[in-house]
GROMACS .gro file of C-alpha atoms in nm:
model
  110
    1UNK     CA    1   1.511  -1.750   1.366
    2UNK     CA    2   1.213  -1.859   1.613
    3UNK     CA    3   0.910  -1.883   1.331
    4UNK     CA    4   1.009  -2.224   1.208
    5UNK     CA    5   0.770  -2.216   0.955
    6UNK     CA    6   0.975  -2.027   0.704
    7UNK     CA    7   1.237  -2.288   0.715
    8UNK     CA    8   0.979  -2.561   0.603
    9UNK     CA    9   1.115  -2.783   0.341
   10UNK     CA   10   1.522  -2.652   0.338
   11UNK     CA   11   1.799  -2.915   0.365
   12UNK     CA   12   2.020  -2.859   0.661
   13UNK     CA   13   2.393  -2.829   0.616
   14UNK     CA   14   2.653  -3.050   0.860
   15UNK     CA   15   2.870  -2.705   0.783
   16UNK     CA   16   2.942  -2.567   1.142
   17UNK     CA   17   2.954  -2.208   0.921
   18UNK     CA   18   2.648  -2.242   0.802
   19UNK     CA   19   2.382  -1.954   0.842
   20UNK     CA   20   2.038  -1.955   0.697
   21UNK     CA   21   1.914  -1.589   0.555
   22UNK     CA   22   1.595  -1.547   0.438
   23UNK     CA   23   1.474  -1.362   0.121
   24UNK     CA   24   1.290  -1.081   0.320
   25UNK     CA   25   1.249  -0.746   0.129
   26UNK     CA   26   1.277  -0.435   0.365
   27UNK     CA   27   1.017  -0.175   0.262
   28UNK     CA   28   1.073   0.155   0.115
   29UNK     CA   29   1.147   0.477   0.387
   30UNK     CA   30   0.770   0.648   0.357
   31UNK     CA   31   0.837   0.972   0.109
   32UNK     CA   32   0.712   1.285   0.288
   33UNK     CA   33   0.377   1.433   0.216
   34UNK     CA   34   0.497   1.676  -0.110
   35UNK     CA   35   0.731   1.450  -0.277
   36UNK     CA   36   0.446   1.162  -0.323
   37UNK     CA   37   0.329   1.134  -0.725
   38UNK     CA   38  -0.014   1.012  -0.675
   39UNK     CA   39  -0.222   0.925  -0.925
   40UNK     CA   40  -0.672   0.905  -0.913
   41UNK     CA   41  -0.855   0.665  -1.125
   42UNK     CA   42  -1.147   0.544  -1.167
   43UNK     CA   43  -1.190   0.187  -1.260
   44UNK     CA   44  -1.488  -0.055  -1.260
   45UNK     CA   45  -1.270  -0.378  -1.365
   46UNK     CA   46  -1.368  -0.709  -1.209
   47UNK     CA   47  -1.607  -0.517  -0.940
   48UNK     CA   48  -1.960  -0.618  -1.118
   49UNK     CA   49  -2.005  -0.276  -1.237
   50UNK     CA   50  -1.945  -0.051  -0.920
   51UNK     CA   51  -1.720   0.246  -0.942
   52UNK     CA   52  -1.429   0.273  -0.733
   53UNK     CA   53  -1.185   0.494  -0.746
   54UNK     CA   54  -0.793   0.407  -0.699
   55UNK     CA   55  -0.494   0.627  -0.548
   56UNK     CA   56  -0.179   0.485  -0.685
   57UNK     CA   57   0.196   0.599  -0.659
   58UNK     CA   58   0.221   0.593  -0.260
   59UNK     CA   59   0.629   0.495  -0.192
   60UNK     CA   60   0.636   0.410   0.181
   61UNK     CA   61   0.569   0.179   0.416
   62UNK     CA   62   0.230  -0.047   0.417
   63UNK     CA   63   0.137   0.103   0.748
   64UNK     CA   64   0.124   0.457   0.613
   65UNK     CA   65  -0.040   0.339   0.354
   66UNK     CA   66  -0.295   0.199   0.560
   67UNK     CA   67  -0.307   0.493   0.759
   68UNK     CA   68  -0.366   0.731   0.503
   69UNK     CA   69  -0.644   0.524   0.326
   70UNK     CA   70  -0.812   0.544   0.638
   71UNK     CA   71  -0.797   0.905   0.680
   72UNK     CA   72  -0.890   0.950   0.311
   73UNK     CA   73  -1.182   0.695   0.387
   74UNK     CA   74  -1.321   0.856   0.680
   75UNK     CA   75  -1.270   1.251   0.511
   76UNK     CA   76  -1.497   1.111   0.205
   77UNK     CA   77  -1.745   0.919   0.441
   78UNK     CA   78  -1.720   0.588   0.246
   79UNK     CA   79  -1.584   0.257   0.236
   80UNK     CA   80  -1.292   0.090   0.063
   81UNK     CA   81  -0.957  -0.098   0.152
   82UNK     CA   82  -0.585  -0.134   0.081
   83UNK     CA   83  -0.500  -0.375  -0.121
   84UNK     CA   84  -0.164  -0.440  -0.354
   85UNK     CA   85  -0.019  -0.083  -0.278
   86UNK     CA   86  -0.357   0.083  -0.397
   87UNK     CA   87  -0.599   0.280  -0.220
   88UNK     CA   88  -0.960   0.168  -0.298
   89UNK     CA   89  -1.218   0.421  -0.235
   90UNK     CA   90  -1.593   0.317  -0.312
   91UNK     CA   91  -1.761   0.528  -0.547
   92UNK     CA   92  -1.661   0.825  -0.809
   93UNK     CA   93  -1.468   1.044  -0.541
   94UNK     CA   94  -1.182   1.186  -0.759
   95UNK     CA   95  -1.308   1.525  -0.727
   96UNK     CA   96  -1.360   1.513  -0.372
   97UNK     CA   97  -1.027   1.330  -0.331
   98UNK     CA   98  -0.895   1.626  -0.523
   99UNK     CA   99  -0.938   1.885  -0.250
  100UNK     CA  100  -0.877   1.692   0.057
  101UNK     CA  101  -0.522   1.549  -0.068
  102UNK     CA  102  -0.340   1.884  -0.120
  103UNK     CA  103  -0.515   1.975   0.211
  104UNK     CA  104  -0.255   1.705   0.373
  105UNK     CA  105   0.066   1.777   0.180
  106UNK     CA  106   0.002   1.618  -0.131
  107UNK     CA  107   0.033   1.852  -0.349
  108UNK     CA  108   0.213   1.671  -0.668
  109UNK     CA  109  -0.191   1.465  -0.729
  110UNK     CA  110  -0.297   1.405  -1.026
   0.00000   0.00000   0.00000
């Protein structure tokens, strides 16, 4: 354990046994491309009005995730980020999103 920052404020034991585990959650193995459930919404919730719309349902690893918003970004020619396991694409894009997502393997998009 080198980053002694996540030890911050824990007791040490005298116990010669003692190990110290953290509480680190592995993430999921990334689902291939036909298997994925995901979901299009549109939502204008806490954004002052703008439309965005949101792909949910990804099960995989936040690097995928991030790679496959920014594919989806870049095929739609808008902005948007990753945020909480959501893709975030600016504007009303479901139909767009519609053709371009079975056009890389997900096919199960609803």
């Amino acid at each position: 354990m080198s980053d002694w920052k996540n030890r911050l404020g824990v007791l040490y034991s005298t116990n010669p046994d003692f190990e110290y585990t953290t509480a680190e959650v592995a993430e999921p193995e990334t689902l291939p491309a036909a298997e994925q459930r995901l979901r299009l919404s549109l939502s204008k919730k806490q954004r002052g009005g703008k439309e965005v719309t949101l792909i949910t349902g990804f099960i995989g690893s936040s690097a995928d995730l991030e790679a496959l918003g920014k594919t989806l970004r870049q095929r739609c020619g808008v902005g948007g980020s990753v945020k909480d396991g959501e893709i975030i694409i600016q504007g009303d894009q479901r139909q767009k999103l519609l053709t371009i997502l079975p056009s890389l393997g997900y096919t199960k998009t609803k």
